[in-house]
Coordinates of C-alpha atoms and ligand atoms in Angstrom, one line a residue:
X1 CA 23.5 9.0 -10.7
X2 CA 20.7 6.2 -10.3
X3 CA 16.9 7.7 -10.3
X4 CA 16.4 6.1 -6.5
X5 CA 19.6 8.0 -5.4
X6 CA 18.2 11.2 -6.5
X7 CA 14.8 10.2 -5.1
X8 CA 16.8 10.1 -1.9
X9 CA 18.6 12.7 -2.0
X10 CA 15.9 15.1 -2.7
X11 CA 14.0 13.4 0.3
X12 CA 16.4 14.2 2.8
X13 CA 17.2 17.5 1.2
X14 CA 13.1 18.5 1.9
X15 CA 12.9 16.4 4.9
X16 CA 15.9 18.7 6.7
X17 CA 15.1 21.9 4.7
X18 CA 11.3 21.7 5.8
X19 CA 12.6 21.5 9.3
X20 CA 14.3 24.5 9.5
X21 CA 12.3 26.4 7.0
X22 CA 8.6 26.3 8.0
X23 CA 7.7 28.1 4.8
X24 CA 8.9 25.3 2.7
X25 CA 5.6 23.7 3.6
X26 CA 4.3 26.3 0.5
X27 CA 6.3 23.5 -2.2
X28 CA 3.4 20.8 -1.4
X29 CA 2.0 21.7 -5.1
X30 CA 5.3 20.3 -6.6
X31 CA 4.3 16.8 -4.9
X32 CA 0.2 17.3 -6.1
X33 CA 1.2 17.8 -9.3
X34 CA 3.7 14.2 -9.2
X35 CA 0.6 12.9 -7.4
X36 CA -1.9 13.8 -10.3
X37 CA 0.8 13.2 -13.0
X38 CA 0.4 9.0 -11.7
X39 CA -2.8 8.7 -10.7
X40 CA -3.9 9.7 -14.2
X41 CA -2.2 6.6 -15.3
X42 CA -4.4 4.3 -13.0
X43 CA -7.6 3.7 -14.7
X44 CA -6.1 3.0 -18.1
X45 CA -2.7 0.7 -17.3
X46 CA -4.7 -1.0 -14.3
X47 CA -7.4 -1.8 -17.0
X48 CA -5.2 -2.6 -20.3
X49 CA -2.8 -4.8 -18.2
X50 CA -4.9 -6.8 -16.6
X51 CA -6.8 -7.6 -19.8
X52 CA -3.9 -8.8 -21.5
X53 CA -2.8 -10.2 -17.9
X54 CA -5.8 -12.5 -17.7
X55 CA -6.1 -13.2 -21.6
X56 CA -2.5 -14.8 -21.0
X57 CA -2.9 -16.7 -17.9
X58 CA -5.7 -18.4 -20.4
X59 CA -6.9 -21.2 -19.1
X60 CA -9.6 -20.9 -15.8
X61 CA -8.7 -23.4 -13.6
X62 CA -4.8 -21.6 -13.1
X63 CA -6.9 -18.2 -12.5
X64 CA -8.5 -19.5 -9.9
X65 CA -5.3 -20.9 -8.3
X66 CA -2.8 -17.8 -8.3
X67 CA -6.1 -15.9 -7.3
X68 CA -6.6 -18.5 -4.4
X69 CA -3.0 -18.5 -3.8
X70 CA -3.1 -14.7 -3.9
X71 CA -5.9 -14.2 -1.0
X72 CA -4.0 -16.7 1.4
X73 CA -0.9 -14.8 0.9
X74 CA -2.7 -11.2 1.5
X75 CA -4.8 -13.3 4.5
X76 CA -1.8 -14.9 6.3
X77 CA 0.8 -11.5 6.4
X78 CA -1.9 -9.6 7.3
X79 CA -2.6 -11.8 10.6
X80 CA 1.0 -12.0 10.9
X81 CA 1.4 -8.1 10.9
X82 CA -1.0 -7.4 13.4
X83 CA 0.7 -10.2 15.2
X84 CA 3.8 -8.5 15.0
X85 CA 2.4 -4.7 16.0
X86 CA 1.0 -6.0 19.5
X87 CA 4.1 -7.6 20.5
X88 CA 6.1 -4.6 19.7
X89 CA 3.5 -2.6 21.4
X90 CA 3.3 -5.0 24.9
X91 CA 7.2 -4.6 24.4
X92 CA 7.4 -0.7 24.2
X93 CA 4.5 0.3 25.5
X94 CA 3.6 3.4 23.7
X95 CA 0.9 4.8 25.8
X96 CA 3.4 4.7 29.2
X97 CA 3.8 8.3 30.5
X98 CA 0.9 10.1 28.0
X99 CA -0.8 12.6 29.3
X100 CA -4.3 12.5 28.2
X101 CA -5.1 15.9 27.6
X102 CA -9.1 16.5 26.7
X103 CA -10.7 15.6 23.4
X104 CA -12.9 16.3 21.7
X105 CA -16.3 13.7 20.2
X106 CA -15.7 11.4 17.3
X107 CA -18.6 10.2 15.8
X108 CA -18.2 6.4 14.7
X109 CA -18.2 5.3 11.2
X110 CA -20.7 2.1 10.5
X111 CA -20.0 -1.2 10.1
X112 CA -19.7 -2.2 6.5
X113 CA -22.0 -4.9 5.5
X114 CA -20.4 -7.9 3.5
X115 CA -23.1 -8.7 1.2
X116 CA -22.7 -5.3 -0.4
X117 CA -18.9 -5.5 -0.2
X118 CA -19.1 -8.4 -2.9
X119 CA -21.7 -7.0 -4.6
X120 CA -19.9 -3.6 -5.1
X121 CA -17.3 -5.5 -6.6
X122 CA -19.2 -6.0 -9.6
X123 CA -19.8 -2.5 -11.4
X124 CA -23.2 -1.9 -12.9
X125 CA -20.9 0.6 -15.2
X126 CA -17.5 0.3 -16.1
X127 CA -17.3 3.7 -17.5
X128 CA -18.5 5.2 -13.6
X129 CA -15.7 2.3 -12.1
X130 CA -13.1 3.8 -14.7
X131 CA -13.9 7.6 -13.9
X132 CA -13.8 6.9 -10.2
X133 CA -10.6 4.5 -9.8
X134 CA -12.9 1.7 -8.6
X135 CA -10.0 -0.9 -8.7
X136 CA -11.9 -3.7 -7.4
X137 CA -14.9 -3.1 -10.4
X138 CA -11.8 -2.0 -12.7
X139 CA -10.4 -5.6 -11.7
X140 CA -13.7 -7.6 -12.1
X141 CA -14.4 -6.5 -15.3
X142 CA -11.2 -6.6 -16.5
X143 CA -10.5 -10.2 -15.7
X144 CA -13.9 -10.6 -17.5
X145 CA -13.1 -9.0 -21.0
X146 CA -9.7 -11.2 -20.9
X147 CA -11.0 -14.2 -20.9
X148 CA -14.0 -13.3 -23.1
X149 CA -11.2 -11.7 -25.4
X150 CA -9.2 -15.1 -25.5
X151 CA -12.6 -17.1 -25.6
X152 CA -13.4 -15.9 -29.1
X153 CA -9.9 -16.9 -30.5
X154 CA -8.8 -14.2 -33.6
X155 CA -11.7 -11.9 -33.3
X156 CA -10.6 -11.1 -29.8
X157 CA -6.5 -10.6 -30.8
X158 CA -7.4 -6.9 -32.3
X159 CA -8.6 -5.8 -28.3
X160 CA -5.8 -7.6 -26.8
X161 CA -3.5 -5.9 -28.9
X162 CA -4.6 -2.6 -28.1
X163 CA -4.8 -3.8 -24.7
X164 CA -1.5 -4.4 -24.9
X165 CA -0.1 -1.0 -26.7
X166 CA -2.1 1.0 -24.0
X167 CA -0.4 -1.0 -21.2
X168 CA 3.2 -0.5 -22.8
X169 CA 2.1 3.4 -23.1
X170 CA 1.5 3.9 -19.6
X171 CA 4.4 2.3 -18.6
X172 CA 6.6 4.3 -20.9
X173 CA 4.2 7.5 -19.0
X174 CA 5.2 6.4 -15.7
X175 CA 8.7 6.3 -16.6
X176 CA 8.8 10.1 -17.5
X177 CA 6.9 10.9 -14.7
X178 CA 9.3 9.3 -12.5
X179 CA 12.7 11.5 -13.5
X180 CA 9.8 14.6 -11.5
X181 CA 10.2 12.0 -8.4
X182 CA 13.6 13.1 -6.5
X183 CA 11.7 17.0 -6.7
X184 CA 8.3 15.7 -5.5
X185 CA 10.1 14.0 -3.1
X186 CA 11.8 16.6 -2.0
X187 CA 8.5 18.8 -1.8
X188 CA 6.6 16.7 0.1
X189 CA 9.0 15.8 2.7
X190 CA 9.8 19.7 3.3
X191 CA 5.9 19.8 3.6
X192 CA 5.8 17.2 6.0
X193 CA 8.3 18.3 8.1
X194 CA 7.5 21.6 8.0
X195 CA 3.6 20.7 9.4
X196 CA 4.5 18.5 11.4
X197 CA 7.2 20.1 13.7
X198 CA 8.7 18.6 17.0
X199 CA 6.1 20.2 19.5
X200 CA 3.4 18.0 17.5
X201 CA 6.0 15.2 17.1
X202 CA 7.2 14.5 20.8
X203 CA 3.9 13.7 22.8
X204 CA 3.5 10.9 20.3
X205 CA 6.8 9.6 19.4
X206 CA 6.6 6.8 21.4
X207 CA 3.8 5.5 19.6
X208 CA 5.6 6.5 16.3
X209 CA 8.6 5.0 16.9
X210 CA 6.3 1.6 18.1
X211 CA 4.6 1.7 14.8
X212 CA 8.1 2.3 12.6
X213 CA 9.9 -0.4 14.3
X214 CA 6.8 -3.1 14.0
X215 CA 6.8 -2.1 10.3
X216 CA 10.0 -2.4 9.8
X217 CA 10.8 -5.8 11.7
X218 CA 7.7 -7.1 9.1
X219 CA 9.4 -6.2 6.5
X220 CA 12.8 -7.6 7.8
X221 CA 10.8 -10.8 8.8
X222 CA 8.1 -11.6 6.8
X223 CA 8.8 -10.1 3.4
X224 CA 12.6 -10.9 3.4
X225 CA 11.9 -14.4 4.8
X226 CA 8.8 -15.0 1.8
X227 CA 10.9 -14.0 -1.1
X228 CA 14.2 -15.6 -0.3
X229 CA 11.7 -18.9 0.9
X230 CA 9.6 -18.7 -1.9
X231 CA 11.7 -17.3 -4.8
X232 CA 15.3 -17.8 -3.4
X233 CA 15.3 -14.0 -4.4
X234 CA 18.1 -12.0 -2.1
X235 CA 16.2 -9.7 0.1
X236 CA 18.7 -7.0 -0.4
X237 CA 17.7 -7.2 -4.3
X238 CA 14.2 -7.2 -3.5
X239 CA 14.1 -3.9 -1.4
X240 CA 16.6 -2.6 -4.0
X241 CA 14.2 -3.4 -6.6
X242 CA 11.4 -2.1 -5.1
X243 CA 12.9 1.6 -3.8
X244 CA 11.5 4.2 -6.2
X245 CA 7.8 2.5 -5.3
X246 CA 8.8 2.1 -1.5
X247 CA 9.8 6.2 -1.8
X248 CA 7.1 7.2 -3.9
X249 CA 4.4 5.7 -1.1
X250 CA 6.1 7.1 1.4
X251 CA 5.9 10.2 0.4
X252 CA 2.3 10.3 -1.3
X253 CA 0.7 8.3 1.3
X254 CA -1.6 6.7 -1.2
X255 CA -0.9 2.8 -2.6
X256 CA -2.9 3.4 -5.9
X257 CA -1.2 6.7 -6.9
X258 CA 2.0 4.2 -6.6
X259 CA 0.5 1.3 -8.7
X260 CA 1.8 2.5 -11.8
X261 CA 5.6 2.8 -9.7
X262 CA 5.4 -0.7 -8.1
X263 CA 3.4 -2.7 -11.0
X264 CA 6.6 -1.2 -13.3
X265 CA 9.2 -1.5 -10.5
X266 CA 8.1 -5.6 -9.7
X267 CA 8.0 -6.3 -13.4
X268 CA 11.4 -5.0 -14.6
X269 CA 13.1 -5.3 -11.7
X270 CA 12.3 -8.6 -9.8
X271 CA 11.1 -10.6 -13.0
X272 CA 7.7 -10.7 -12.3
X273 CA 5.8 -11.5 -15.2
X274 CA 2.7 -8.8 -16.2
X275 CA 0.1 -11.6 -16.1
X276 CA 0.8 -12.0 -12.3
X277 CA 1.6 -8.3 -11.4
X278 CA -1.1 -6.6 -13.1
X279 CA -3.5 -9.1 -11.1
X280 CA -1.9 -9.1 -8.1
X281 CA -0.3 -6.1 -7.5
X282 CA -3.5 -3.8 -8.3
X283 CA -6.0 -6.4 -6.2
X284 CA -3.4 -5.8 -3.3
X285 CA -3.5 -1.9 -3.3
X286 CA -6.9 -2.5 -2.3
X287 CA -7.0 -5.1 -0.2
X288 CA -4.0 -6.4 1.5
X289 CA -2.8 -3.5 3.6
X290 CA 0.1 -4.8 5.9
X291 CA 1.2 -1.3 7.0
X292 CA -2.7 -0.3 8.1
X293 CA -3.6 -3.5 9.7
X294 CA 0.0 -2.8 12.0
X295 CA -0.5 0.6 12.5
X296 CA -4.5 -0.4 13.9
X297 CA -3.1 -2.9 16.2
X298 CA -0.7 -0.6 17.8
X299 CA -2.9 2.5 18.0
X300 CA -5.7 0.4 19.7
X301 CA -3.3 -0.9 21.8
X302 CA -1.9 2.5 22.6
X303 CA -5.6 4.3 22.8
X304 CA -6.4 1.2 25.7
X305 CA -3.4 2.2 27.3
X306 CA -3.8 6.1 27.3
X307 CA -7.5 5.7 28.4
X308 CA -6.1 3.2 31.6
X309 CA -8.2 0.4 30.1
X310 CA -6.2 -3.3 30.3
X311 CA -7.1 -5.9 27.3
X312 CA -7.3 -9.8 27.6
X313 CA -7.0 -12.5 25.4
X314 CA -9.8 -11.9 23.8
X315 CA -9.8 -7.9 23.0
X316 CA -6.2 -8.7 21.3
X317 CA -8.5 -11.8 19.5
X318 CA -11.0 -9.4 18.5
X319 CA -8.1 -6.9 17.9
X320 CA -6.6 -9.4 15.0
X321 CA -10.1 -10.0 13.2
X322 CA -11.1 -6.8 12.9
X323 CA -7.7 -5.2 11.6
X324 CA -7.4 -7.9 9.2
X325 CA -11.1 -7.2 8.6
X326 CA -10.7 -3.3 8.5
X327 CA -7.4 -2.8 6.7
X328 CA -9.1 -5.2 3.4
X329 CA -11.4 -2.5 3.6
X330 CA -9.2 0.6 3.8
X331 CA -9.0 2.1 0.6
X332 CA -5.3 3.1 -1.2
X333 CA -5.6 6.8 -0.4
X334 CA -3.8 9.2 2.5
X335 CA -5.8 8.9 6.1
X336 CA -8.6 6.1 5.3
X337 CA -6.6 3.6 7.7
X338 CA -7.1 6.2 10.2
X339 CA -11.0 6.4 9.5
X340 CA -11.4 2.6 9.5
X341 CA -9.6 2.6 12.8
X342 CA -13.0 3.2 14.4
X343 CA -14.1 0.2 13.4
X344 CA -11.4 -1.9 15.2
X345 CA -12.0 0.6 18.4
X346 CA -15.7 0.2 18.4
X347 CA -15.2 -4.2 17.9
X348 CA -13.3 -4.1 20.8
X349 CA -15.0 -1.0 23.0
X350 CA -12.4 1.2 23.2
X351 CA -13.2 5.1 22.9
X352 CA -13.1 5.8 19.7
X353 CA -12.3 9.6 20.7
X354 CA -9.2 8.2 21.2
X355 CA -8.6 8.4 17.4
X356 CA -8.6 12.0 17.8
X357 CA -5.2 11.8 19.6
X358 CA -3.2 10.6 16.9
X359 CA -4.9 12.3 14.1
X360 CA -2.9 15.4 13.8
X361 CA 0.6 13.1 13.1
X362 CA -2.0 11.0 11.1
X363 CA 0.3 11.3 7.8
X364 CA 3.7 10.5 9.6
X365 CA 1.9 7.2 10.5
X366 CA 0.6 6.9 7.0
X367 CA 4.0 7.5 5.3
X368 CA 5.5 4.1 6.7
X369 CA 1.8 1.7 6.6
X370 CA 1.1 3.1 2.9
X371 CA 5.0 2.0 2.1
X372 CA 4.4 -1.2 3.8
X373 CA 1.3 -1.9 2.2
X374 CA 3.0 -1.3 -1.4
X375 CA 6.0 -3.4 -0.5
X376 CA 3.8 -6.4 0.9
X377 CA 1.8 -6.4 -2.6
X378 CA 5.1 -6.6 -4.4
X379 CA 6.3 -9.6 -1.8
X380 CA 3.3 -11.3 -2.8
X381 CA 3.8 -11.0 -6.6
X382 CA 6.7 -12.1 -6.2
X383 CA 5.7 -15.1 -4.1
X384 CA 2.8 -16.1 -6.3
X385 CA 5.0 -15.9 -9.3
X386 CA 7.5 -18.4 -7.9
X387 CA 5.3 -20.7 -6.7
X388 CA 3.6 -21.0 -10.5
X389 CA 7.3 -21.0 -12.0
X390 CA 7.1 -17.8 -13.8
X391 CA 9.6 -15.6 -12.1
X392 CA 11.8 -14.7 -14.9
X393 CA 15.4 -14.7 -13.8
X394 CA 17.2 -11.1 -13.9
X395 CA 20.7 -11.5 -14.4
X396 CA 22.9 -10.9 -11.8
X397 CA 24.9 -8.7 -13.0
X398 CA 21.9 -6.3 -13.8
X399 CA 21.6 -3.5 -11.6
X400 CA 17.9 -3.4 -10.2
X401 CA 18.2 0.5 -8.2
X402 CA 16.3 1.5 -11.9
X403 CA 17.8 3.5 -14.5
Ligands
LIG1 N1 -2.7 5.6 3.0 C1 -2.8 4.1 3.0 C2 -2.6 3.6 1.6 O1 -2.8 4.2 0.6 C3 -4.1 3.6 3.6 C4 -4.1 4.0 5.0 O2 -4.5 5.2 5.3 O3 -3.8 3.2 5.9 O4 -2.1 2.5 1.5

């Protein structure tokens, strides 16, 4: 049996077990110890591979293009994914027939300021970024020791090789990590379900099912529409390609503990080449979150509703920026979308206690945006690849589900 059958498998095994079984919730440190098993991958492949990544794109003038070609994409299907949330949520109106029950205070979170954004992209320590997962200092200095590396010719070949060898050890790491997948899977589903029983399920599942079907209709739309545009790539193949990482987000709610999944999932399965997905793909998990920036539109269209509050033009305006503006700023880990929620409320002047509604289903939200989010990094790989004629073609006859 294929790896992403298993992973299947096991997940609907956990999902319907956990239901019946409450106890089953007791098998979450099967899916910690998957979790840890990846994310102590990060630091090292996200590092090594970008090195070599940016020593081969070589020249500077075609890093700044797939990087400006990169940020439009991110930009553009962000917009377009809050587009698509509001509509779905005019359509289905979510908040119709809530009863707002009382809740408690929720204290807003600042504002963050830009200037220090870009400058905390720069670390002051590479070591600190390193030990912390910093991806966007991991990223800047990375792209910086590449080119320095190819800069100085032979002298630099030595670090680029054992770049290289770290990069190819990872990946071979995150391969045996994923034959534990269909169990974690399994464990964290039966957790979920088990948590998150229908008495806490019903009072919101109108909202849920507004922010499934908005997800899944961008996917349909957007990502389907870019690859086979841009890359001529079948969409089927593409979601095929990308199942184990699409599974493993769902299930771990975080988009860098599934970096090492996707990054090794885009590059053998849909051709992308590791120059472009270890730029890309890493730069996305922290930036371009499709699934967040959905999910914010709905819920702030779902907390006006609840709280008998009616937007205009420009509250869904302001509703757009900020999302676009608060999901680049959501970091890759389970519940931060929720937390940066508050910023989109407070933009617009919605109650912000309002987030307090939807935070106990927080992580059945955050199991379809954090899959999103993975998927629409791999999209744009795959996107940016094509458009600089570097998709390597997979032949047809190889099966993509993984080994
Ligand atoms: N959990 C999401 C992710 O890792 C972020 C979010 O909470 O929206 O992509």
């Amino acid at each position: 049996m294929k790896l992403w059958q298993k992973i299947l498998i096991g997940f609907l095994i956990g999902a319907v077990l956990g239901l019946i079984f409450p106890q089953l919730a007791a098998l979450k440190p099967v899916g910690d110890l998957f979790i840890r098993l990846i994310k102590m991958l990060i630091a090292p492949m996200v590092f090594a591979s970008l090195v070599v990544g940016a020593s081969s794109i070589g020249d500077l003038r075609k890093l700044g293009r797939v990087g400006g070609k990169t940020l439009a994409y991110f930009l553009v299907t962000t917009a377009i994914a809050i587009v698509i949330g509001l509509i779905v949520a005019l359509v289905m109106q979510p908040g119709a027939g809530f009863v707002l029950k009382e809740v408690d205070k929720y204290e807003p979170k600042p504002m963050p300021n830009i200037t220090e954004v870009f400058l905390n992209m720069v670390p002051t320590n590479i070591i600190n970024s390193l030990a912390t997962d910093n991806m966007l200092q991991i990223i800047v200095f990375a792209l910086f020791a590449g080119i320095g590396a190819t800069m100085i010719g032979e002298k630099g070949k030595p670090f680029l090789q054992f770049c290289n060898s770290v990069a190819e050890v990872m990946y071979k790491i995150t391969g045996m990590v994923m034959s534990l997948a269909p169990y974690a899977a399994g464990a964290l589903m039966a957790w979920v379900t088990a948590t998150n029983g229908p008495d806490v399920l019903l009072p919101l599942a109108k909202a849920l099912v507004a922010v499934y079907v908005a997800n899944i209709l961008h996917a349909a739309v957007v990502y389907s529409g870019a690859v086979y545009l841009f890359a001529r790539m079948s969409p089927l193949r593409f979601f095929q390609g990308m199942f184990e990482a699409w599974a493993v987000a769902f299930t771990t709610c975080s988009s860098s503990a599934t970096l090492p999944v996707s990054m090794r999932n885009a590059q053998e399965n849909l051709g992308v080449p590791n120059e472009i997905s270890s730029f890309v793909q890493p730069l996305g998990a922290t930036i371009n979150m499709d699934g967040t920036a959905i999910y914010q539109g709905v819920c702030a269209y779902f907390i006006a509703q609840v709280y008998g509050i009616t937007l205009g033009l420009p509250q869904y305006l302001m509703i757009i920026l900020t999302a676009t503006l608060a999901s680049v700023g959501t970091a890759g880990v389970p519940g931060a979308g929720m937390i940066m929620l508050s910023m989109v409320l407070q933009a617009v002047g919605l109650p912000l206690d309002g987030i307090l509604l939807i935070a106990g289903v927080d992580r059945i939200f955050d199991m379809i945006r954090t899959s999103m989010n993975v998927i629409g990094d791999a999209a744009g790989a795959v996107v940016v690849s094509a458009t600089e004629g570097e998709l390597k073609t997979i032949p047809a006859g190889v099966d993509v589900g993984g080994k």
